[in-house]
């Protein structure tokens, strides 16, 4: 049962994105439920990645509002925040993403994403890729380099916590045995799972996955389904994904939004959209 209407973590309201005379997204509204897997589907060129780019701050929408609420009660502050021109009510867990720069959406609103094309650091080890995802926390723990240089206890504690978190997610994606291998040496399906593990190391409340099953064989797609359900169920995480593999979409999605040429043409449960 989708929680999109009763308890949305993300609310996209009348979003339009124009590139000159081209309307890539046309008055789009939808909600992603807290703890749901929400799929955004449609043919190539429908505007799906443009929606992701607006949510994660790569683009600023021409019109509309994008609201992320860490807690259900945060919506009580929405009108006041909108009228005041504020970017966020961080104490209340409310974020107006269309007003925030990309780095704040990741660091403060805790929205993480992966991309259609794998973007790992191939020359770094698998473990180092997950440590890089925790760079901000490690820098703070080091006192912005001084504590790290001197080996102070605060930095050592922060480093141990970062390694423990990286090891935990490597266990979750079955890559702990490859921790010291270069990321570029991993098979394609393992690289996809490593990208998800790296995103999870940023402690997101919303995980945006852009075609995570692209290029996977049927067994790897089944493993991906299992992983995403585990992330949703055991870690109470909300997932928003773009996907062309309808086997993945229909099996794991709580809620599906269908786009065509930037316009929403269907919105509901998997069963509703299928029929």
Short mmCIF file of C-alpha atoms in Angstrom, two decimals:
data_model
loop_
_atom_site.label_atom_id
_atom_site.label_comp_id
_atom_site.label_asym_id
_atom_site.label_seq_id
_atom_site.Cartn_x
_atom_site.Cartn_y
_atom_site.Cartn_z
CA UNK A 1 0.00 0.00 0.00
CA UNK A 2 1.55 3.29 -1.09
CA UNK A 3 1.97 6.06 1.48
CA UNK A 4 2.21 8.78 -1.17
CA UNK A 5 -1.00 10.57 -0.19
CA UNK A 6 -1.06 9.91 3.56
CA UNK A 7 2.63 10.46 4.36
CA UNK A 8 4.74 11.84 1.49
CA UNK A 9 8.45 12.38 2.02
CA UNK A 10 8.68 14.22 -1.32
CA UNK A 11 6.07 16.42 -2.94
CA UNK A 12 6.65 17.78 -6.46
CA UNK A 13 4.12 20.53 -7.15
CA UNK A 14 3.38 21.98 -10.61
CA UNK A 15 6.98 21.67 -11.74
CA UNK A 16 7.85 22.96 -15.22
CA UNK A 17 11.30 22.91 -16.79
CA UNK A 18 11.99 24.82 -19.99
CA UNK A 19 15.15 24.87 -22.06
CA UNK A 20 14.60 27.86 -24.31
CA UNK A 21 11.47 27.01 -26.30
CA UNK A 22 11.54 23.33 -25.32
CA UNK A 23 9.25 22.29 -22.47
CA UNK A 24 11.01 19.26 -20.99
CA UNK A 25 8.68 18.96 -17.96
CA UNK A 26 5.13 20.26 -18.17
CA UNK A 27 3.26 21.12 -14.93
CA UNK A 28 4.27 17.90 -13.17
CA UNK A 29 2.88 17.04 -9.75
CA UNK A 30 3.39 13.80 -7.81
CA UNK A 31 4.22 12.54 -4.33
CA UNK A 32 6.65 9.87 -3.13
CA UNK A 33 5.55 8.10 0.04
CA UNK A 34 7.77 7.81 3.10
CA UNK A 35 9.26 4.32 3.13
CA UNK A 36 7.99 3.58 -0.40
CA UNK A 37 9.79 2.59 -3.57
CA UNK A 38 8.44 5.03 -6.17
CA UNK A 39 9.23 4.43 -9.85
CA UNK A 40 9.32 7.10 -12.53
CA UNK A 41 8.85 5.45 -15.92
CA UNK A 42 8.28 6.41 -19.54
CA UNK A 43 9.94 6.23 -22.97
CA UNK A 44 13.32 7.77 -23.78
CA UNK A 45 13.01 11.54 -23.86
CA UNK A 46 10.02 11.60 -21.52
CA UNK A 47 11.86 13.87 -19.05
CA UNK A 48 12.62 11.38 -16.28
CA UNK A 49 16.27 12.31 -15.76
CA UNK A 50 15.34 16.01 -15.96
CA UNK A 51 12.99 15.43 -13.01
CA UNK A 52 15.87 13.82 -11.07
CA UNK A 53 18.16 16.71 -11.97
CA UNK A 54 15.62 19.20 -10.60
CA UNK A 55 15.11 17.22 -7.38
CA UNK A 56 18.86 16.88 -6.75
CA UNK A 57 19.77 20.44 -7.68
CA UNK A 58 21.58 19.94 -10.98
CA UNK A 59 18.84 22.04 -12.59
CA UNK A 60 16.60 24.72 -11.12
CA UNK A 61 13.02 24.26 -12.35
CA UNK A 62 11.49 27.14 -14.29
CA UNK A 63 8.33 26.92 -12.16
CA UNK A 64 7.01 24.87 -9.27
CA UNK A 65 7.87 23.71 -5.79
CA UNK A 66 9.78 20.61 -4.60
CA UNK A 67 9.23 19.83 -0.92
CA UNK A 68 11.18 17.28 1.11
CA UNK A 69 9.93 16.56 4.65
CA UNK A 70 12.12 14.52 6.99
CA UNK A 71 9.16 14.14 9.34
CA UNK A 72 5.39 14.20 8.69
CA UNK A 73 4.85 17.16 11.02
CA UNK A 74 7.30 19.27 8.98
CA UNK A 75 4.51 20.17 6.53
CA UNK A 76 3.05 22.42 9.23
CA UNK A 77 5.90 24.86 8.47
CA UNK A 78 5.44 24.77 4.68
CA UNK A 79 3.36 27.89 4.12
CA UNK A 80 5.50 29.99 6.45
CA UNK A 81 8.72 28.81 4.79
CA UNK A 82 7.33 29.43 1.31
CA UNK A 83 6.13 32.95 2.12
CA UNK A 84 9.37 33.89 3.89
CA UNK A 85 11.53 32.83 0.97
CA UNK A 86 13.51 30.47 3.18
CA UNK A 87 15.35 27.52 1.68
CA UNK A 88 14.64 25.26 4.62
CA UNK A 89 13.33 24.90 8.15
CA UNK A 90 16.11 22.56 9.23
CA UNK A 91 14.92 22.43 12.82
CA UNK A 92 11.59 21.13 11.52
CA UNK A 93 13.07 18.89 8.83
CA UNK A 94 11.51 20.80 5.91
CA UNK A 95 13.44 21.58 2.73
CA UNK A 96 12.38 23.51 -0.38
CA UNK A 97 14.73 21.83 -2.83
CA UNK A 98 14.13 24.19 -5.77
CA UNK A 99 15.72 26.96 -3.68
CA UNK A 100 18.78 25.02 -2.54
CA UNK A 101 22.15 24.54 -4.25
CA UNK A 102 23.14 21.00 -5.17
CA UNK A 103 25.68 20.52 -2.34
CA UNK A 104 23.14 21.56 0.33
CA UNK A 105 20.54 19.13 -1.03
CA UNK A 106 23.05 16.32 -0.54
CA UNK A 107 24.59 17.46 2.76
CA UNK A 108 21.60 18.97 4.58
CA UNK A 109 18.45 17.54 2.99
CA UNK A 110 20.18 14.13 2.70
CA UNK A 111 19.14 13.30 -0.85
CA UNK A 112 21.54 10.90 -2.59
CA UNK A 113 21.59 9.70 -6.18
CA UNK A 114 23.26 7.41 -8.65
CA UNK A 115 23.54 8.02 -12.39
CA UNK A 116 22.75 6.20 -15.64
CA UNK A 117 26.48 5.92 -16.33
CA UNK A 118 28.56 4.45 -13.52
CA UNK A 119 30.65 7.15 -11.80
CA UNK A 120 32.95 5.28 -9.45
CA UNK A 121 36.55 6.23 -8.75
CA UNK A 122 38.03 3.33 -10.69
CA UNK A 123 41.61 3.76 -9.45
CA UNK A 124 40.55 3.74 -5.80
CA UNK A 125 39.75 0.58 -3.91
CA UNK A 126 36.19 -0.49 -3.22
CA UNK A 127 36.59 0.58 0.43
CA UNK A 128 38.08 3.95 -0.51
CA UNK A 129 35.07 4.71 -2.72
CA UNK A 130 32.87 4.38 0.36
CA UNK A 131 35.24 6.46 2.48
CA UNK A 132 35.08 9.29 -0.08
CA UNK A 133 31.30 9.36 0.39
CA UNK A 134 31.94 10.23 4.06
CA UNK A 135 34.43 12.99 3.29
CA UNK A 136 32.44 15.79 4.98
CA UNK A 137 32.19 13.92 8.28
CA UNK A 138 35.86 12.94 8.18
CA UNK A 139 36.92 16.53 7.49
CA UNK A 140 34.85 17.75 10.44
CA UNK A 141 36.29 15.03 12.67
CA UNK A 142 39.82 16.06 11.65
CA UNK A 143 39.20 19.71 12.51
CA UNK A 144 39.65 20.35 8.79
CA UNK A 145 43.03 18.60 8.45
CA UNK A 146 44.85 19.53 11.69
CA UNK A 147 43.38 16.69 13.75
CA UNK A 148 44.12 14.21 10.98
CA UNK A 149 47.74 15.35 10.65
CA UNK A 150 48.31 15.09 14.41
CA UNK A 151 46.33 11.87 14.78
CA UNK A 152 44.04 13.31 17.46
CA UNK A 153 41.53 11.02 19.14
CA UNK A 154 38.50 12.75 17.60
CA UNK A 155 39.76 12.03 14.11
CA UNK A 156 40.68 8.44 14.95
CA UNK A 157 37.19 7.89 16.32
CA UNK A 158 35.60 9.44 13.22
CA UNK A 159 37.81 7.37 10.93
CA UNK A 160 36.87 4.15 12.72
CA UNK A 161 33.16 5.00 12.45
CA UNK A 162 33.56 5.70 8.72
CA UNK A 163 35.38 2.39 8.15
CA UNK A 164 32.74 0.52 10.16
CA UNK A 165 29.93 2.09 8.11
CA UNK A 166 31.73 1.29 4.84
CA UNK A 167 32.27 -2.32 5.94
CA UNK A 168 28.61 -2.63 6.93
CA UNK A 169 27.42 -1.55 3.48
CA UNK A 170 29.96 -3.74 1.73
CA UNK A 171 28.48 -6.66 3.67
CA UNK A 172 24.98 -5.57 2.65
CA UNK A 173 25.89 -5.60 -1.06
CA UNK A 174 28.07 -8.74 -0.82
CA UNK A 175 31.31 -6.96 -1.71
CA UNK A 176 33.24 -7.20 1.55
CA UNK A 177 35.64 -9.75 0.01
CA UNK A 178 36.56 -7.20 -2.70
CA UNK A 179 37.17 -4.29 -0.31
CA UNK A 180 40.84 -3.87 -1.24
CA UNK A 181 40.41 -4.37 -4.99
CA UNK A 182 40.31 -1.42 -7.41
CA UNK A 183 36.70 -0.49 -8.15
CA UNK A 184 37.41 -0.67 -11.88
CA UNK A 185 38.22 -4.40 -11.53
CA UNK A 186 34.69 -5.25 -10.37
CA UNK A 187 32.22 -6.84 -12.79
CA UNK A 188 29.55 -4.47 -14.09
CA UNK A 189 26.79 -5.71 -11.78
CA UNK A 190 29.05 -5.38 -8.73
CA UNK A 191 29.90 -1.82 -9.74
CA UNK A 192 26.20 -1.01 -9.81
CA UNK A 193 25.78 -2.34 -6.26
CA UNK A 194 28.89 -0.47 -5.11
CA UNK A 195 27.36 2.79 -6.36
CA UNK A 196 24.28 2.12 -4.24
CA UNK A 197 26.46 1.30 -1.20
CA UNK A 198 28.41 4.54 -1.72
CA UNK A 199 25.17 6.53 -1.82
CA UNK A 200 23.97 4.83 1.36
CA UNK A 201 27.15 5.92 3.18
CA UNK A 202 25.89 9.52 2.97
CA UNK A 203 22.95 8.63 5.28
CA UNK A 204 20.20 9.63 2.83
CA UNK A 205 16.53 9.91 3.68
CA UNK A 206 15.71 9.76 -0.07
CA UNK A 207 17.74 7.61 -2.46
CA UNK A 208 17.36 8.50 -6.17
CA UNK A 209 18.47 5.73 -8.55
CA UNK A 210 18.76 6.49 -12.28
CA UNK A 211 18.31 3.20 -14.18
CA UNK A 212 20.04 0.94 -11.60
CA UNK A 213 19.16 -2.22 -13.59
CA UNK A 214 20.59 -0.95 -16.89
CA UNK A 215 22.94 -3.56 -18.35
CA UNK A 216 22.21 -6.19 -15.71
CA UNK A 217 21.43 -9.80 -16.55
CA UNK A 218 18.29 -11.47 -15.08
CA UNK A 219 20.13 -12.86 -12.04
CA UNK A 220 21.72 -9.49 -11.29
CA UNK A 221 18.33 -7.78 -11.68
CA UNK A 222 16.83 -10.22 -9.18
CA UNK A 223 19.69 -9.46 -6.75
CA UNK A 224 19.03 -5.74 -7.21
CA UNK A 225 15.34 -6.24 -6.38
CA UNK A 226 16.30 -8.06 -3.19
CA UNK A 227 18.74 -5.29 -2.21
CA UNK A 228 16.26 -2.46 -2.79
CA UNK A 229 13.52 -4.23 -0.84
CA UNK A 230 16.00 -4.79 2.01
CA UNK A 231 16.99 -1.12 2.01
CA UNK A 232 13.32 -0.11 2.13
CA UNK A 233 12.22 -2.63 4.76
CA UNK A 234 15.21 -2.82 7.11
CA UNK A 235 16.45 0.76 6.88
CA UNK A 236 13.09 2.53 6.43
CA UNK A 237 14.48 4.39 3.44
CA UNK A 238 12.44 6.04 0.68
CA UNK A 239 13.58 5.18 -2.85
CA UNK A 240 12.81 7.05 -6.08
CA UNK A 241 13.96 5.25 -9.20
CA UNK A 242 13.98 5.65 -12.96
CA UNK A 243 13.87 2.30 -14.71
CA UNK A 244 13.12 0.79 -18.12
CA UNK A 245 13.13 -2.82 -16.87
CA UNK A 246 9.44 -3.38 -16.22
CA UNK A 247 10.20 -6.65 -14.43
CA UNK A 248 12.06 -4.66 -11.78
CA UNK A 249 9.49 -1.85 -11.69
CA UNK A 250 6.39 -4.00 -11.34
CA UNK A 251 7.92 -6.35 -8.80
CA UNK A 252 9.23 -3.88 -6.23
CA UNK A 253 7.41 -0.56 -6.73
CA UNK A 254 4.81 0.65 -4.24
CA UNK A 255 3.91 3.58 -6.49
CA UNK A 256 4.53 4.37 -10.17
CA UNK A 257 4.45 7.69 -12.03
CA UNK A 258 4.34 7.54 -15.86
CA UNK A 259 5.69 10.37 -18.01
CA UNK A 260 5.37 10.99 -21.74
CA UNK A 261 6.97 14.05 -23.35
CA UNK A 262 7.28 15.68 -19.94
CA UNK A 263 3.61 15.24 -19.01
CA UNK A 264 2.24 12.84 -16.40
CA UNK A 265 -0.14 10.35 -18.00
CA UNK A 266 -0.62 7.91 -15.09
CA UNK A 267 0.03 7.84 -11.36
CA UNK A 268 -0.81 5.05 -8.91
CA UNK A 269 0.02 1.57 -7.67
CA UNK A 270 1.73 -0.99 -9.90
CA UNK A 271 -1.54 -2.81 -10.43
CA UNK A 272 -3.36 0.41 -11.37
CA UNK A 273 -0.69 1.47 -13.87
CA UNK A 274 -0.42 -2.01 -15.36
CA UNK A 275 -4.15 -2.04 -16.15
#
